[in-house]
PDB file of C-alpha atoms and ligand atoms in Angstrom:
ATOM      1  CA  MET J   1     156.013 155.332  97.787  1.00 49.00           C
ATOM      2  CA  ILE J   2     153.281 157.957  98.119  1.00 55.00           C
ATOM      3  CA  GLU J   3     154.701 161.491  98.362  1.00 56.00           C
ATOM      4  CA  PRO J   4     152.829 163.493 100.985  1.00 60.00           C
ATOM      5  CA  LYS J   5     151.772 166.889  99.648  1.00 59.00           C
ATOM      6  CA  LYS J   6     152.531 170.079 101.529  1.00 49.00           C
ATOM      7  CA  ARG J   7     150.010 171.294 104.068  1.00 46.00           C
ATOM      8  CA  ALA J   8     149.178 174.967 103.656  1.00 39.00           C
ATOM      9  CA  ILE J   9     148.610 175.362 107.364  1.00 37.00           C
ATOM     10  CA  ALA J  10     152.200 174.596 108.332  1.00 31.00           C
ATOM     11  CA  ARG J  11     153.370 177.813 106.679  1.00 31.00           C
ATOM     12  CA  ILE J  12     151.051 180.217 108.478  1.00 35.00           C
ATOM     13  CA  LYS J  13     152.725 182.948 110.544  1.00 42.00           C
ATOM     14  CA  LEU J  14     150.677 185.513 112.401  1.00 45.00           C
ATOM     15  CA  GLU J  15     151.563 189.158 112.900  1.00 48.00           C
ATOM     16  CA  PRO J  16     151.525 190.107 116.619  1.00 55.00           C
ATOM     17  CA  ALA J  17     148.439 192.308 116.103  1.00 50.00           C
ATOM     18  CA  GLN J  18     146.544 189.492 114.373  1.00 46.00           C
ATOM     19  CA  GLN J  19     147.582 187.147 117.152  1.00 49.00           C
ATOM     20  CA  ILE J  20     146.056 189.389 119.821  1.00 53.00           C
ATOM     21  CA  GLN J  21     142.864 189.842 117.809  1.00 50.00           C
ATOM     22  CA  LEU J  22     142.484 186.127 117.320  1.00 48.00           C
ATOM     23  CA  GLU J  23     143.183 185.318 120.902  1.00 53.00           C
ATOM     24  CA  SER J  24     140.485 187.676 122.110  1.00 53.00           C
ATOM     25  CA  LEU J  25     138.019 186.259 119.579  1.00 50.00           C
ATOM     26  CA  GLN J  26     138.865 182.783 120.721  1.00 48.00           C
ATOM     27  CA  ARG J  27     138.525 183.662 124.343  1.00 49.00           C
ATOM     28  CA  ARG J  28     135.036 185.057 123.725  1.00 46.00           C
ATOM     29  CA  HIS J  29     133.843 182.013 121.840  1.00 43.00           C
ATOM     30  CA  PHE J  30     135.695 179.633 124.098  1.00 40.00           C
ATOM     31  CA  LEU J  31     133.981 181.001 127.188  1.00 33.00           C
ATOM     32  CA  LYS J  32     130.625 180.710 125.484  1.00 33.00           C
ATOM     33  CA  GLY J  33     131.047 176.953 125.307  1.00 32.00           C
ATOM     34  CA  GLY J  34     133.921 176.069 123.000  1.00 34.00           C
ATOM     35  CA  LEU J  35     134.595 176.757 119.379  1.00 44.00           C
ATOM     36  CA  THR J  36     131.845 175.025 117.432  1.00 47.00           C
ATOM     37  CA  VAL J  37     131.932 174.429 113.729  1.00 52.00           C
ATOM     38  CA  GLY J  38     129.273 177.139 113.555  1.00 48.00           C
ATOM     39  CA  ALA J  39     131.266 179.635 115.607  1.00 49.00           C
ATOM     40  CA  MET J  40     134.198 178.928 113.372  1.00 52.00           C
ATOM     41  CA  ALA J  41     132.102 179.828 110.338  1.00 49.00           C
ATOM     42  CA  MET J  42     131.414 183.140 112.066  1.00 46.00           C
ATOM     43  CA  LEU J  43     135.041 183.760 112.948  1.00 48.00           C
ATOM     44  CA  THR J  44     136.231 183.039 109.478  1.00 44.00           C
ATOM     45  CA  GLY J  45     133.573 184.881 107.483  1.00 42.00           C
ATOM     46  CA  CYS J  46     130.333 183.358 106.292  1.00 35.00           C
ATOM     47  CA  ASN J  47     131.473 181.232 103.383  1.00 40.00           C
ATOM     48  CA  LEU J  48     134.657 179.696 104.803  1.00 41.00           C
ATOM     49  CA  GLN J  49     136.210 180.157 101.380  1.00 42.00           C
ATOM     50  CA  ASP J  50     139.053 182.403 102.483  1.00 45.00           C
ATOM     51  CA  GLY J  51     141.793 179.849 102.976  1.00 48.00           C
ATOM     52  CA  ASP J  52     144.215 182.166 104.645  1.00 49.00           C
ATOM     53  CA  GLN J  53     141.832 183.261 107.341  1.00 53.00           C
ATOM     54  CA  VAL J  54     140.538 179.777 108.095  1.00 53.00           C
ATOM     55  CA  ASP J  55     144.107 178.532 108.402  1.00 53.00           C
ATOM     56  CA  LYS J  56     145.001 181.236 110.882  1.00 55.00           C
ATOM     57  CA  VAL J  57     142.044 180.578 113.114  1.00 57.00           C
ATOM     58  CA  LEU J  58     142.496 176.828 113.037  1.00 56.00           C
ATOM     59  CA  TRP J  59     146.199 176.932 113.632  1.00 55.00           C
ATOM     60  CA  SER J  60     145.637 179.002 116.754  1.00 52.00           C
ATOM     61  CA  MET J  61     142.814 176.706 117.749  1.00 54.00           C
ATOM     62  CA  SER J  62     145.203 173.777 117.506  1.00 52.00           C
ATOM     63  CA  ARG J  63     147.105 175.026 120.503  1.00 47.00           C
ATOM     64  CA  TRP J  64     144.080 174.780 122.691  1.00 47.00           C
ATOM     65  CA  ASN J  65     144.087 172.357 125.484  1.00 46.00           C
ATOM     66  CA  ASP J  66     142.397 169.125 124.406  1.00 53.00           C
ATOM     67  CA  ARG J  67     141.344 168.310 127.927  1.00 48.00           C
ATOM     68  CA  VAL J  68     139.504 171.564 128.515  1.00 48.00           C
ATOM     69  CA  GLN J  69     137.707 171.209 125.202  1.00 56.00           C
ATOM     70  CA  ALA J  70     136.698 167.640 126.017  1.00 52.00           C
ATOM     71  CA  TRP J  71     135.256 168.842 129.277  1.00 44.00           C
ATOM     72  CA  LEU J  72     133.146 171.415 127.431  1.00 47.00           C
ATOM     73  CA  PHE J  73     131.906 168.935 124.879  1.00 54.00           C
ATOM     74  CA  SER J  74     128.362 167.780 125.576  1.00 53.00           C
ATOM     75  CA  GLY J  75     128.272 164.844 123.175  1.00 60.00           C
ATOM     76  CA  GLN J  76     124.734 165.805 122.216  1.00 69.00           C
ATOM     77  CA  LYS J  77     124.952 168.952 120.129  1.00 76.00           C
ATOM     78  CA  LEU J  78     123.853 168.421 116.537  1.00 82.00           C
ATOM     79  CA  ALA J  79     125.779 169.770 113.559  1.00 84.00           C
ATOM     80  CA  PRO J  80     123.746 171.960 111.180  1.00 85.00           C
ATOM     81  CA  THR J  81     122.076 170.142 108.294  1.00 90.00           C
ATOM     82  CA  PHE J  82     121.282 171.443 104.811  1.00 93.00           C
ATOM     83  CA  SER J  83     119.009 170.751 101.872  1.00 95.00           C
ATOM     84  CA  LYS J  84     119.800 168.615  98.820  1.00 97.00           C
ATOM     85  CA  ASP J  85     120.133 171.611  96.499  1.00 95.00           C
ATOM     86  CA  GLN J  86     122.999 172.900  98.686  1.00 94.00           C
ATOM     87  CA  VAL J  87     125.156 169.803  98.084  1.00 96.00           C
ATOM     88  CA  ARG J  88     128.429 170.687  96.281  1.00 94.00           C
ATOM     89  CA  ASN J  89     128.878 168.964  92.954  1.00 94.00           C
ATOM     90  CA  PRO J  90     131.539 167.883  92.252  1.00 94.00           C
ATOM     91  CA  PHE J  91     132.579 167.549  95.881  1.00 96.00           C
ATOM     92  CA  PRO J  92     136.225 168.480  96.653  1.00 95.00           C
ATOM     93  CA  PHE J  93     138.737 165.654  97.090  1.00 96.00           C
ATOM     94  CA  ASN J  94     141.404 165.839  99.758  1.00 95.00           C
ATOM     95  CA  ALA J  95     144.050 163.500 101.144  1.00 95.00           C
ATOM     96  CA  PHE J  96     147.741 163.632 102.092  1.00 92.00           C
ATOM     97  CA  TYR J  97     148.481 162.597  98.505  1.00 94.00           C
ATOM     98  CA  SER J  98     147.149 163.611  95.112  1.00 93.00           C
ATOM     99  CA  GLU J  99     144.246 162.063  93.233  1.00 93.00           C
ATOM    100  CA  ASP J 100     146.573 159.764  91.259  1.00 93.00           C
ATOM    101  CA  ASP J 101     147.351 157.812  94.414  1.00 94.00           C
ATOM    102  CA  ILE J 102     143.786 157.108  95.594  1.00 95.00           C
ATOM    103  CA  PRO J 103     143.722 153.521  96.859  1.00 93.00           C
ATOM    104  CA  GLU J 104     141.612 151.212  94.757  1.00 89.00           C
ATOM    105  CA  LEU J 105     140.145 148.581  97.004  1.00 91.00           C
ATOM    106  CA  ASP J 106     138.668 145.343  95.788  1.00 89.00           C
ATOM    107  CA  THR J 107     135.184 144.755  97.194  1.00 89.00           C
ATOM    108  CA  ALA J 108     135.702 140.980  97.206  1.00 89.00           C
ATOM    109  CA  ASP J 109     138.773 141.180  99.457  1.00 90.00           C
ATOM    110  CA  TRP J 110     137.672 144.034 101.664  1.00 96.00           C
ATOM    111  CA  LYS J 111     136.841 143.294 105.282  1.00 97.00           C
ATOM    112  CA  LEU J 112     136.420 145.592 108.248  1.00 98.00           C
ATOM    113  CA  GLY J 113     138.467 144.319 111.188  1.00 98.00           C
ATOM    114  CA  VAL J 114     137.276 144.930 114.746  1.00 98.00           C
ATOM    115  CA  SER J 115     139.680 144.879 117.677  1.00 98.00           C
ATOM    116  CA  GLY J 116     140.211 146.050 121.235  1.00 98.00           C
ATOM    117  CA  LEU J 117     137.504 146.298 123.859  1.00 98.00           C
ATOM    118  CA  VAL J 118     134.693 144.541 121.964  1.00 98.00           C
ATOM    119  CA  ARG J 119     132.793 141.291 122.555  1.00 98.00           C
ATOM    120  CA  ASP J 120     132.662 140.150 118.924  1.00 98.00           C
ATOM    121  CA  LYS J 121     135.872 140.569 116.898  1.00 98.00           C
ATOM    122  CA  ALA J 122     134.596 138.893 113.714  1.00 98.00           C
ATOM    123  CA  PRO J 123     135.377 140.950 110.597  1.00 98.00           C
ATOM    124  CA  TRP J 124     132.539 142.614 108.689  1.00 98.00           C
ATOM    125  CA  THR J 125     131.699 142.532 105.007  1.00 97.00           C
ATOM    126  CA  LEU J 126     130.037 145.351 103.079  1.00 97.00           C
ATOM    127  CA  GLU J 127     126.906 143.250 102.815  1.00 96.00           C
ATOM    128  CA  GLY J 128     126.772 142.851 106.585  1.00 97.00           C
ATOM    129  CA  LEU J 129     127.101 146.602 107.086  1.00 98.00           C
ATOM    130  CA  ARG J 130     124.337 147.294 104.541  1.00 98.00           C
ATOM    131  CA  LYS J 131     121.972 145.097 106.553  1.00 98.00           C
ATOM    132  CA  LEU J 132     122.326 147.268 109.667  1.00 98.00           C
ATOM    133  CA  PRO J 133     119.974 150.267 110.136  1.00 98.00           C
ATOM    134  CA  GLN J 134     121.092 153.216 107.983  1.00 98.00           C
ATOM    135  CA  ARG J 135     120.966 156.984 108.315  1.00 98.00           C
ATOM    136  CA  SER J 136     121.746 159.869 105.990  1.00 98.00           C
ATOM    137  CA  ASP J 137     122.628 163.514 106.738  1.00 97.00           C
ATOM    138  CA  ILE J 138     123.438 166.539 104.605  1.00 97.00           C
ATOM    139  CA  THR J 139     126.222 168.337 106.466  1.00 93.00           C
ATOM    140  CA  ARG J 140     129.275 170.519 105.933  1.00 90.00           C
ATOM    141  CA  LEU J 141     132.795 169.094 105.847  1.00 92.00           C
ATOM    142  CA  ILE J 142     135.400 171.643 106.937  1.00 85.00           C
ATOM    143  CA  CYS J 143     139.064 171.120 106.085  1.00 83.00           C
ATOM    144  CA  VAL J 144     141.899 172.952 107.869  1.00 75.00           C
ATOM    145  CA  GLU J 145     143.415 173.649 104.486  1.00 75.00           C
ATOM    146  CA  GLY J 146     140.851 176.380 104.067  1.00 72.00           C
ATOM    147  CA  TRP J 147     137.823 174.987 102.292  1.00 82.00           C
ATOM    148  CA  SER J 148     134.478 173.565 103.244  1.00 85.00           C
ATOM    149  CA  ALA J 149     131.675 171.927 101.296  1.00 92.00           C
ATOM    150  CA  ILE J 150     128.218 170.516 101.901  1.00 94.00           C
ATOM    151  CA  GLY J 151     127.651 166.858 101.087  1.00 97.00           C
ATOM    152  CA  GLN J 152     125.277 164.012 101.786  1.00 98.00           C
ATOM    153  CA  TRP J 153     126.637 160.933 103.506  1.00 98.00           C
ATOM    154  CA  GLY J 154     124.687 157.795 104.325  1.00 98.00           C
ATOM    155  CA  GLY J 155     125.542 154.653 106.247  1.00 98.00           C
ATOM    156  CA  VAL J 156     125.442 152.942 109.604  1.00 98.00           C
ATOM    157  CA  PRO J 157     125.497 155.146 112.705  1.00 98.00           C
ATOM    158  CA  LEU J 158     128.789 154.276 114.439  1.00 98.00           C
ATOM    159  CA  ARG J 159     126.792 153.897 117.650  1.00 98.00           C
ATOM    160  CA  THR J 160     124.649 151.158 116.059  1.00 98.00           C
ATOM    161  CA  PHE J 161     127.776 149.355 114.874  1.00 98.00           C
ATOM    162  CA  LEU J 162     129.479 149.602 118.266  1.00 98.00           C
ATOM    163  CA  GLU J 163     126.372 148.214 119.942  1.00 98.00           C
ATOM    164  CA  HIS J 164     126.260 145.298 117.465  1.00 98.00           C
ATOM    165  CA  VAL J 165     129.823 144.234 118.154  1.00 98.00           C
ATOM    166  CA  GLY J 166     129.363 144.621 121.909  1.00 98.00           C
ATOM    167  CA  ALA J 167     131.881 147.436 122.262  1.00 98.00           C
ATOM    168  CA  ASP J 168     132.697 148.673 125.736  1.00 98.00           C
ATOM    169  CA  THR J 169     131.158 152.126 125.338  1.00 97.00           C
ATOM    170  CA  THR J 170     132.690 153.214 128.643  1.00 97.00           C
ATOM    171  CA  ALA J 171     136.093 152.995 126.899  1.00 98.00           C
ATOM    172  CA  LYS J 172     137.634 156.351 126.026  1.00 95.00           C
ATOM    173  CA  PHE J 173     138.490 156.083 122.324  1.00 96.00           C
ATOM    174  CA  VAL J 174     137.547 154.601 118.979  1.00 98.00           C
ATOM    175  CA  GLY J 175     140.401 154.399 116.478  1.00 98.00           C
ATOM    176  CA  PHE J 176     140.348 153.832 112.708  1.00 98.00           C
ATOM    177  CA  LYS J 177     143.018 152.395 110.433  1.00 98.00           C
ATOM    178  CA  CYS J 178     142.886 153.051 106.694  1.00 97.00           C
ATOM    179  CA  ALA J 179     144.126 151.292 103.577  1.00 96.00           C
ATOM    180  CA  ASP J 180     146.448 154.223 102.767  1.00 95.00           C
ATOM    181  CA  ARG J 181     148.472 154.479 106.032  1.00 93.00           C
ATOM    182  CA  TYR J 182     146.074 157.146 107.290  1.00 96.00           C
ATOM    183  CA  TYR J 183     144.594 156.726 110.751  1.00 97.00           C
ATOM    184  CA  SER J 184     142.493 158.765 113.144  1.00 96.00           C
ATOM    185  CA  SER J 185     140.445 158.456 116.301  1.00 96.00           C
ATOM    186  CA  LEU J 186     137.457 159.860 118.159  1.00 95.00           C
ATOM    187  CA  ASP J 187     136.513 160.310 121.799  1.00 93.00           C
ATOM    188  CA  MET J 188     133.703 157.928 122.792  1.00 94.00           C
ATOM    189  CA  PRO J 189     130.977 160.624 123.162  1.00 91.00           C
ATOM    190  CA  THR J 190     131.656 161.698 119.570  1.00 92.00           C
ATOM    191  CA  ALA J 191     131.707 158.069 118.402  1.00 96.00           C
ATOM    192  CA  LEU J 192     128.246 157.644 119.945  1.00 95.00           C
ATOM    193  CA  HIS J 193     126.924 160.962 118.569  1.00 94.00           C
ATOM    194  CA  PRO J 194     123.798 160.371 116.437  1.00 95.00           C
ATOM    195  CA  GLN J 195     125.303 162.041 113.330  1.00 95.00           C
ATOM    196  CA  THR J 196     128.578 160.079 113.426  1.00 97.00           C
ATOM    197  CA  LEU J 197     128.379 157.549 110.605  1.00 98.00           C
ATOM    198  CA  LEU J 198     130.266 154.653 109.114  1.00 98.00           C
ATOM    199  CA  ALA J 199     129.458 156.059 105.681  1.00 98.00           C
ATOM    200  CA  LEU J 200     128.897 153.721 102.746  1.00 98.00           C
ATOM    201  CA  ASP J 201     127.244 156.264 100.443  1.00 98.00           C
ATOM    202  CA  PHE J 202     127.856 159.732  99.119  1.00 98.00           C
ATOM    203  CA  ALA J 203     124.892 161.528  97.479  1.00 97.00           C
ATOM    204  CA  GLU J 204     122.852 158.329  97.739  1.00 97.00           C
ATOM    205  CA  VAL J 205     125.243 156.086  95.788  1.00 97.00           C
ATOM    206  CA  ALA J 206     128.137 153.901  97.011  1.00 97.00           C
ATOM    207  CA  LEU J 207     131.153 156.073  97.924  1.00 97.00           C
ATOM    208  CA  PRO J 208     133.360 156.602  94.878  1.00 96.00           C
ATOM    209  CA  PRO J 209     137.097 155.813  95.396  1.00 96.00           C
ATOM    210  CA  GLU J 210     138.053 159.476  95.939  1.00 96.00           C
ATOM    211  CA  TYR J 211     135.652 159.880  98.853  1.00 97.00           C
ATOM    212  CA  GLY J 212     136.759 156.760 100.676  1.00 97.00           C
ATOM    213  CA  TYR J 213     135.375 153.598  99.072  1.00 97.00           C
ATOM    214  CA  PRO J 214     134.187 151.337 100.507  1.00 97.00           C
ATOM    215  CA  LEU J 215     133.839 152.801 103.992  1.00 98.00           C
ATOM    216  CA  ARG J 216     134.706 156.066 105.705  1.00 98.00           C
ATOM    217  CA  VAL J 217     133.894 157.827 108.919  1.00 98.00           C
ATOM    218  CA  ARG J 218     131.679 160.869 108.570  1.00 98.00           C
ATOM    219  CA  VAL J 219     131.605 163.001 111.689  1.00 94.00           C
ATOM    220  CA  PRO J 220     130.116 166.451 111.058  1.00 91.00           C
ATOM    221  CA  THR J 221     130.990 167.751 114.549  1.00 87.00           C
ATOM    222  CA  LYS J 222     134.702 167.385 113.767  1.00 86.00           C
ATOM    223  CA  LEU J 223     137.107 168.818 111.217  1.00 84.00           C
ATOM    224  CA  GLY J 224     137.747 167.040 107.915  1.00 90.00           C
ATOM    225  CA  PHE J 225     140.920 165.264 108.979  1.00 91.00           C
ATOM    226  CA  LYS J 226     138.903 163.378 111.618  1.00 92.00           C
ATOM    227  CA  ASN J 227     136.828 161.775 108.819  1.00 96.00           C
ATOM    228  CA  PRO J 228     139.074 158.858 107.768  1.00 98.00           C
ATOM    229  CA  LYS J 229     138.426 157.268 104.360  1.00 98.00           C
ATOM    230  CA  HIS J 230     139.059 153.684 103.154  1.00 98.00           C
ATOM    231  CA  ILE J 231     138.853 152.310 106.659  1.00 98.00           C
ATOM    232  CA  VAL J 232     139.931 148.708 107.232  1.00 98.00           C
ATOM    233  CA  GLU J 233     139.927 148.430 111.023  1.00 98.00           C
ATOM    234  CA  ILE J 234     138.116 149.813 114.041  1.00 98.00           C
ATOM    235  CA  VAL J 235     139.659 149.598 117.493  1.00 98.00           C
ATOM    236  CA  VAL J 236     138.014 150.398 120.822  1.00 98.00           C
ATOM    237  CA  SER J 237     140.592 151.422 123.396  1.00 98.00           C
ATOM    238  CA  ASN J 238     141.385 153.335 126.554  1.00 98.00           C
ATOM    239  CA  GLU J 239     144.670 154.432 125.010  1.00 96.00           C
ATOM    240  CA  ASN J 240     144.474 157.327 122.578  1.00 94.00           C
ATOM    241  CA  PRO J 241     145.147 155.876 119.093  1.00 95.00           C
ATOM    242  CA  GLY J 242     146.083 159.355 117.788  1.00 93.00           C
ATOM    243  CA  GLY J 243     145.952 160.120 114.100  1.00 92.00           C
ATOM    244  CA  TYR J 244     147.953 160.975 110.987  1.00 91.00           C
ATOM    245  CA  TRP J 245     147.573 164.752 111.390  1.00 86.00           C
ATOM    246  CA  GLU J 246     146.853 164.698 115.113  1.00 82.00           C
ATOM    247  CA  ASP J 247     150.307 163.183 115.717  1.00 83.00           C
ATOM    248  CA  GLN J 248     151.876 166.018 113.711  1.00 77.00           C
ATOM    249  CA  GLY J 249     150.527 168.681 116.048  1.00 73.00           C
ATOM    250  CA  TYR J 250     146.947 169.215 114.942  1.00 75.00           C
ATOM    251  CA  ASN J 251     144.468 169.617 117.729  1.00 71.00           C
ATOM    252  CA  TRP J 252     143.238 166.119 118.609  1.00 76.00           C
ATOM    253  CA  PHE J 253     139.751 167.177 119.681  1.00 71.00           C
ATOM    254  CA  SER J 254     139.104 169.417 116.643  1.00 70.00           C
ATOM    255  CA  GLY J 255     135.379 169.903 116.893  1.00 71.00           C
ATOM    256  CA  ILE J 256     132.423 170.745 119.061  1.00 65.00           C
TER     257      ILE J 256
HETATM  258  N1  MTE Y   1     142.310 157.565 104.393  1.00 86.93           N
HETATM  259  C1  MTE Y   1     142.346 158.911 104.404  1.00 86.93           C
HETATM  260  N2  MTE Y   1     141.310 159.584 104.942  1.00 86.93           N
HETATM  261  C2  MTE Y   1     141.310 160.931 104.966  1.00 86.93           C
HETATM  262  C3  MTE Y   1     142.412 161.682 104.467  1.00 86.93           C
HETATM  263  C4  MTE Y   1     143.512 160.954 103.924  1.00 86.93           C
HETATM  264  O1  MTE Y   1     144.528 161.503 103.471  1.00 86.93           O
HETATM  265  N3  MTE Y   1     143.435 159.570 103.891  1.00 86.93           N
HETATM  266  N4  MTE Y   1     142.366 163.069 104.513  1.00 86.93           N
HETATM  267  C5  MTE Y   1     141.422 163.694 105.456  1.00 86.93           C
HETATM  268  C6  MTE Y   1     141.182 165.113 105.210  1.00 86.93           C
HETATM  269  S1  MTE Y   1     142.418 166.178 105.685  1.00 86.93           S
HETATM  270  C7  MTE Y   1     139.983 165.601 104.725  1.00 86.93           C
HETATM  271  S2  MTE Y   1     139.663 167.256 104.634  1.00 86.93           S
HETATM  272  C8  MTE Y   1     138.926 164.684 104.263  1.00 86.93           C
HETATM  273  C9  MTE Y   1     138.539 165.018 102.814  1.00 86.93           C
HETATM  274  O2  MTE Y   1     137.476 164.204 102.407  1.00 86.93           O
HETATM  275  P1  MTE Y   1     136.942 164.265 100.902  1.00 86.93           P
HETATM  276  O3  MTE Y   1     138.046 163.809  99.999  1.00 86.93           O
HETATM  277  O4  MTE Y   1     135.742 163.394 100.868  1.00 86.93           O
HETATM  278  O5  MTE Y   1     136.594 165.709 100.630  1.00 86.93           O
HETATM  279  O6  MTE Y   1     139.319 163.330 104.320  1.00 86.93           O
HETATM  280  C10 MTE Y   1     140.073 163.000 105.486  1.00 86.93           C
HETATM  281  N5  MTE Y   1     140.231 161.565 105.504  1.00 86.93           N
HETATM  282 MO1   MO Y   2     141.439 168.226 105.723  1.00 86.93          MO
END
């Protein structure tokens, strides 16, 4: 049995004065068009290294109304990209368990299941995914636990994949199930966003186990917990599939 580790964010308590300050900051940025990953960098100081502060902002952000944020979301806005020399090495590992419990998946057995509102439900192999058009972006992953890091992820744009399997792209959600009991989901506009990838590579080589071998979602317009690793199934649905952290009170939308 994998022991979940403690989440720093659950322990955050704000002083009343801090609460008021944060709320007014949020209101300002909210009215400008929603809290973007970029605006969050501003709110939390430029390097996003101060765990405490990031936690406070994000925890307050979690109480925001998902529906209002979805309404503000354009589906088009691009996340900032960086240069190769800005990539963090080694990249931080994070999961609800420690590094000792990273699932080790066997390439030979691995298949990606496809279910829900799609024309073609045949499972996919790694080889099949490699044959689809690929894309690579250098972007920042931001975790609610108070760290962020720049990395390079490459793979199949989720949009390309959804088109290939004949997904109903008027459906509301795309859900992901992982080999480690983790799960998450995206709204359809985010699933179709050009930078949202089914990532096969990190730093131009196949994803190592700690970063989600053999396949993960990389969505730079969302927070880290919406980037599921070790995915084994994709479901297209009009019912919100939720997520591991989302179902424990984290803001479902969590992004721009
Ligand atoms: N399968 C799985 N995916 C997961 C998680 C997890 O526990 N299991 N943790 C999420 C969280 S909270 C973060 S911040 C990122 C961390 O990705 P990294 O290990 O590549 O830095 O993975 C996300 N995807
Ligand atoms: Mo995270």
